[in-house]
Short mmCIF file of C-alpha atoms in Angstrom, two decimals:
data_model
loop_
_atom_site.label_atom_id
_atom_site.label_comp_id
_atom_site.label_asym_id
_atom_site.label_seq_id
_atom_site.Cartn_x
_atom_site.Cartn_y
_atom_site.Cartn_z
CA MET O 941 0.00 0.00 0.00
CA THR O 942 1.49 3.32 -1.02
CA GLU O 943 1.16 6.29 1.26
CA LYS O 944 -1.97 8.29 0.67
CA SER O 945 -1.98 11.60 2.43
CA ALA O 946 -3.41 14.30 0.24
CA SER O 947 -6.75 15.59 1.42
CA PHE O 948 -9.22 18.41 0.94
CA VAL O 949 -11.94 19.87 3.11
CA TYR O 950 -14.73 21.89 1.56
CA VAL O 951 -17.41 23.77 3.48
CA THR O 952 -20.55 25.47 2.29
CA TYR O 953 -23.53 26.94 4.12
CA ILE O 954 -26.92 26.30 2.53
CA ARG O 955 -30.27 27.78 3.50
CA THR O 956 -32.18 24.49 3.64
CA THR O 957 -32.68 21.40 5.84
CA PRO O 958 -30.26 18.52 6.51
CA GLU O 959 -32.77 16.10 4.95
CA LYS O 960 -32.76 18.04 1.67
CA VAL O 961 -28.95 18.07 1.57
CA PHE O 962 -28.80 14.32 2.18
CA GLU O 963 -31.38 13.76 -0.57
CA ALA O 964 -29.53 16.08 -2.95
CA ILE O 965 -26.52 13.75 -2.66
CA THR O 966 -28.27 10.38 -2.67
CA ARG O 967 -31.34 10.79 -4.86
CA PRO O 968 -30.57 10.51 -8.58
CA GLU O 969 -33.44 12.75 -9.71
CA MET O 970 -32.06 15.56 -7.54
CA ALA O 971 -28.33 15.12 -8.17
CA ARG O 972 -28.83 15.16 -11.95
CA ARG O 973 -30.23 18.67 -11.74
CA TYR O 974 -27.11 20.29 -10.32
CA TRP O 975 -24.28 17.74 -10.67
CA GLY O 976 -24.64 16.53 -14.26
CA HIS O 977 -24.42 13.09 -12.70
CA GLU O 978 -26.58 10.78 -10.65
CA ASN O 979 -25.34 8.97 -7.57
CA VAL O 980 -26.95 5.55 -7.63
CA SER O 981 -27.03 2.90 -4.92
CA LYS O 982 -29.68 0.32 -4.15
CA ASP O 983 -30.07 1.40 -0.52
CA TRP O 984 -27.11 3.58 0.57
CA ARG O 985 -26.40 1.16 3.43
CA PRO O 986 -22.83 0.32 4.57
CA GLY O 987 -21.31 -2.29 2.28
CA SER O 988 -23.53 -1.40 -0.69
CA LYS O 989 -22.00 -0.26 -3.95
CA TRP O 990 -22.63 3.14 -5.45
CA GLN O 991 -22.03 4.54 -8.91
CA HIS O 992 -21.60 8.05 -10.27
CA ILE O 993 -23.41 8.02 -13.61
CA ARG O 994 -23.29 10.78 -16.22
CA THR O 995 -26.72 12.06 -17.23
CA ASP O 996 -26.07 11.67 -20.95
CA GLU O 997 -27.72 9.13 -23.21
CA ALA O 998 -24.82 6.71 -22.89
CA ARG O 999 -25.15 6.84 -19.07
CA THR O 1000 -21.39 6.49 -18.66
CA VAL O 1001 -20.30 5.29 -15.21
CA ASP O 1002 -17.50 7.68 -14.21
CA LEU O 1003 -16.92 6.68 -10.59
CA VAL O 1004 -17.60 3.70 -8.39
CA GLY O 1005 -17.23 2.85 -4.73
CA GLU O 1006 -18.83 1.50 -1.61
CA VAL O 1007 -20.86 2.99 1.19
CA ILE O 1008 -18.67 2.92 4.32
CA GLU O 1009 -20.93 4.72 6.80
CA SER O 1010 -24.45 6.06 6.56
CA ASP O 1011 -26.37 8.05 9.15
CA PRO O 1012 -29.07 10.03 7.34
CA PRO O 1013 -29.39 12.97 7.33
CA LYS O 1014 -26.17 13.68 9.26
CA ARG O 1015 -23.34 11.76 7.69
CA LEU O 1016 -22.37 9.70 4.68
CA VAL O 1017 -18.95 8.17 4.04
CA ILE O 1018 -18.18 6.53 0.71
CA SER O 1019 -15.15 5.18 -1.10
CA TRP O 1020 -14.47 6.69 -4.49
CA ALA O 1021 -12.50 5.56 -7.56
CA ASN O 1022 -12.46 6.03 -11.31
CA GLU O 1023 -14.46 3.29 -13.00
CA SER O 1024 -11.38 2.50 -15.13
CA GLN O 1025 -9.29 1.93 -11.97
CA LYS O 1026 -11.84 0.04 -9.91
CA ASP O 1027 -9.69 -3.09 -9.66
CA ASP O 1028 -6.77 -1.28 -8.00
CA PRO O 1029 -7.34 -0.83 -4.23
CA ASP O 1030 -4.69 1.93 -4.12
CA GLN O 1031 -6.82 4.13 -6.35
CA TYR O 1032 -9.71 4.33 -3.90
CA SER O 1033 -10.04 7.57 -2.00
CA ARG O 1034 -12.62 8.44 0.66
CA VAL O 1035 -15.31 11.08 0.72
CA THR O 1036 -17.10 12.13 3.92
CA PHE O 1037 -20.21 14.29 3.89
CA ASP O 1038 -21.03 15.89 7.26
CA ILE O 1039 -24.33 17.73 7.46
CA GLU O 1040 -25.15 19.87 10.50
CA PRO O 1041 -27.83 22.47 11.12
CA GLN O 1042 -26.53 25.92 12.12
CA GLY O 1043 -29.37 28.28 12.85
CA GLU O 1044 -31.38 28.66 9.67
CA MET O 1045 -28.56 27.27 7.59
CA VAL O 1046 -27.06 23.87 7.08
CA LYS O 1047 -23.29 23.48 7.19
CA LEU O 1048 -22.14 20.92 4.66
CA THR O 1049 -18.55 19.73 5.04
CA VAL O 1050 -17.10 17.50 2.37
CA ALA O 1051 -13.76 15.92 3.21
CA HIS O 1052 -11.97 14.05 0.45
CA ASP O 1053 -8.94 12.16 1.68
CA GLU O 1054 -6.73 9.13 1.13
CA LEU O 1055 -5.91 10.58 -2.26
CA GLN O 1056 -2.79 9.55 -4.15
CA PRO O 1057 -0.48 12.57 -4.31
CA GLY O 1058 0.04 13.65 -7.92
CA SER O 1059 -2.81 11.52 -9.24
CA GLY O 1060 -5.25 12.61 -11.91
CA MET O 1061 -8.03 12.24 -9.35
CA LEU O 1062 -6.32 14.76 -7.09
CA ASN O 1063 -6.23 17.31 -9.93
CA GLY O 1064 -9.76 16.55 -11.00
CA ILE O 1065 -11.42 16.87 -7.63
CA SER O 1066 -9.55 19.98 -6.53
CA LYS O 1067 -11.29 21.73 -9.41
CA GLY O 1068 -14.51 19.76 -9.33
CA TRP O 1069 -15.82 20.03 -5.78
CA PRO O 1070 -16.12 23.83 -5.54
CA HIS O 1071 -18.32 23.80 -8.62
CA VAL O 1072 -20.46 20.90 -7.42
CA LEU O 1073 -20.99 22.48 -3.99
CA SER O 1074 -21.77 25.94 -5.38
CA SER O 1075 -24.18 24.34 -7.80
CA MET O 1076 -25.84 22.28 -5.02
CA LYS O 1077 -26.26 25.41 -2.92
CA SER O 1078 -27.80 27.27 -5.83
CA PHE O 1079 -30.10 24.33 -6.62
CA LEU O 1080 -31.34 23.95 -3.02
CA GLU O 1081 -31.79 27.69 -2.46
CA THR O 1082 -33.20 28.74 -5.82
CA GLY O 1083 -34.28 25.54 -7.56
CA GLN O 1084 -31.58 25.95 -10.19
CA GLY O 1085 -28.07 24.57 -10.32
CA LEU O 1086 -25.17 26.30 -12.05
CA GLY O 1087 -24.59 25.31 -15.66
CA LEU O 1088 -21.59 23.08 -16.26
CA MET Z 252 -22.18 33.18 3.06
CA ASP Z 253 -21.54 36.86 3.43
CA ASP Z 254 -19.81 38.20 0.28
CA ASP Z 255 -18.54 41.22 2.21
CA LYS Z 256 -16.65 38.98 4.61
CA VAL Z 257 -15.00 37.19 1.70
CA PHE Z 258 -13.86 40.40 0.01
CA LYS Z 259 -12.70 41.92 3.30
CA ALA Z 260 -10.77 38.79 4.17
CA LEU Z 261 -9.05 38.91 0.78
CA ALA Z 262 -8.23 42.61 1.10
CA ASP Z 263 -5.02 41.91 3.02
CA ALA Z 264 -1.70 40.71 1.64
CA SER Z 265 -0.87 38.51 4.66
CA ARG Z 266 -4.19 36.70 4.48
CA ARG Z 267 -3.77 36.14 0.75
CA MET Z 268 -0.30 34.78 1.48
CA LEU Z 269 -1.74 32.37 4.04
CA LEU Z 270 -4.17 31.12 1.39
CA ASP Z 271 -1.25 30.70 -1.04
CA ARG Z 272 0.61 28.65 1.57
CA LEU Z 273 -2.39 26.39 2.05
CA CYS Z 274 -2.83 26.08 -1.68
CA GLU Z 275 0.75 24.84 -1.92
CA ARG Z 276 0.26 22.46 0.98
CA ASN Z 277 -3.20 21.86 2.36
CA GLY Z 278 -3.90 20.83 5.95
CA GLN Z 279 -1.16 22.68 7.89
CA THR Z 280 -0.98 23.39 11.62
CA LEU Z 281 -0.64 26.88 13.06
CA GLY Z 282 3.01 26.11 13.85
CA GLN Z 283 3.76 25.08 10.27
CA LEU Z 284 2.09 28.19 8.90
CA CYS Z 285 4.03 30.43 11.31
CA GLU Z 286 7.35 29.00 10.08
CA THR Z 287 6.77 30.45 6.62
CA MET Z 288 5.17 33.74 7.72
CA ASP Z 289 7.28 36.65 8.90
CA MET Z 290 4.98 37.70 11.71
CA LYS Z 291 4.02 36.91 15.29
CA ARG Z 292 2.09 33.79 16.07
CA GLN Z 293 -0.69 35.91 17.53
CA SER Z 294 -1.11 37.85 14.26
CA VAL Z 295 -1.21 34.66 12.24
CA THR Z 296 -3.91 33.35 14.60
CA GLN Z 297 -5.93 36.53 14.07
CA HIS Z 298 -5.64 36.37 10.28
CA LEU Z 299 -6.63 32.70 10.31
CA GLY Z 300 -9.68 33.60 12.42
CA LEU Z 301 -10.86 36.15 9.85
CA LEU Z 302 -10.29 33.70 7.02
CA GLU Z 303 -12.29 31.08 8.89
CA GLN Z 304 -15.16 33.50 9.55
CA ALA Z 305 -15.28 34.20 5.82
CA ASN Z 306 -15.37 30.43 5.26
CA LEU Z 307 -12.18 30.65 3.20
CA ILE Z 308 -10.48 28.11 5.41
CA SER Z 309 -11.85 25.26 7.45
CA THR Z 310 -10.21 23.49 10.35
CA VAL Z 311 -10.16 19.85 11.33
CA ARG Z 312 -8.94 18.44 14.63
CA ARG Z 313 -6.75 15.42 14.24
CA GLY Z 314 -5.60 14.17 17.63
CA ARG Z 315 -4.03 17.14 19.40
CA GLU Z 316 -3.42 19.01 16.17
CA LYS Z 317 -5.66 21.49 14.45
CA LEU Z 318 -5.18 21.39 10.69
CA HIS Z 319 -6.10 24.27 8.37
CA PHE Z 320 -7.54 23.62 4.94
CA ILE Z 321 -8.20 26.13 2.19
CA ASN Z 322 -11.89 26.21 1.29
CA PRO Z 323 -12.27 27.46 -2.26
CA VAL Z 324 -16.08 27.25 -2.35
CA PRO Z 325 -16.73 30.97 -1.57
CA LEU Z 326 -14.05 31.91 -4.14
CA TYR Z 327 -15.82 29.76 -6.67
CA GLU Z 328 -19.06 31.60 -5.90
CA VAL Z 329 -17.29 34.91 -6.50
CA TYR Z 330 -15.98 33.48 -9.76
CA ALA Z 331 -19.41 32.25 -10.87
CA ARG Z 332 -21.09 35.52 -9.91
CA TRP Z 333 -18.51 38.11 -10.94
CA ILE Z 334 -16.20 36.55 -13.50
CA ARG Z 335 -17.71 33.62 -15.35
CA LYS Z 336 -20.69 35.46 -16.72
CA PHE Z 337 -18.45 38.09 -18.32
CA GLU Z 338 -16.20 35.42 -19.76
CA GLU Z 339 -19.21 33.65 -21.21
CA GLU Z 340 -20.22 36.73 -23.12
CA ARG Z 341 -16.76 37.04 -24.59
CA LEU Z 342 -16.66 33.35 -25.45
CA ASN Z 343 -20.02 33.66 -27.17
CA LEU Z 344 -18.70 36.57 -29.23
CA LEU Z 345 -15.70 34.50 -30.30
CA HIS Z 346 -17.97 31.62 -31.13
CA ASP Z 347 -20.21 33.82 -33.29
CA LEU Z 348 -17.21 35.38 -34.99
CA LYS Z 349 -15.76 31.96 -35.81
CA GLN Z 350 -19.06 30.79 -37.28
CA GLU Z 351 -19.42 33.95 -39.30
CA LEU Z 352 -15.89 33.65 -40.73
CA GLU Z 353 -16.28 29.98 -41.51
CA ARG Z 354 -19.59 30.64 -43.23
CA LYS Z 355 -17.96 33.19 -45.51
CA GLN Z 356 -15.27 30.75 -46.55
CA THR Z 357 -17.71 28.26 -48.03
#
């Protein structure tokens, strides 16, 4: 096992409820409206697989992983790898969603760690997450995500 | 989040430098950040506090250490609100110009 140390922590405050944030991540019909992808799992229970599927006609599976921890609507931990690298355990990173109410807002913290330093995934996500989170915030607050 | 807090937090060279340091290496402790900053520990703590209030950094406790991470989400919102829409207009102009020129060639 090579050393995996690189990690990112993203925080956004959204004027909504924890339930809505949890649904925005786990319900395909919601995620497709701001993420350009659906997150699909049969039950989002620990041990279940999940897939990140592009909302084009080909329905390309871009990412795969497993649910590690699930405590709706407070916390979701999943493993995360490119579909093309799914057979290499070293390529799996870990994403933690923490959802906590703060007054009239919800604080969403996304921590992405166990990333391979210098990997393509590291480059991709450091640009990707800010857009996804801004788009989720816009979608939950105004009904519209940001265009990709 | 409060846009004013973001712009105010960015309106200081030391705070921008702290963000640069975290961009180079994410997840540093206060001690690590102080090593590369030419100022008192107390000032660094104050600047980090303002950055955290503006949600430009987030902190995570790991054991006895407190690690600081850059949080680019508010910057992205500034980009989407104040920069991207102007870029889009320019890109559309270029796109139209290209189509117009290509149409003339045929």
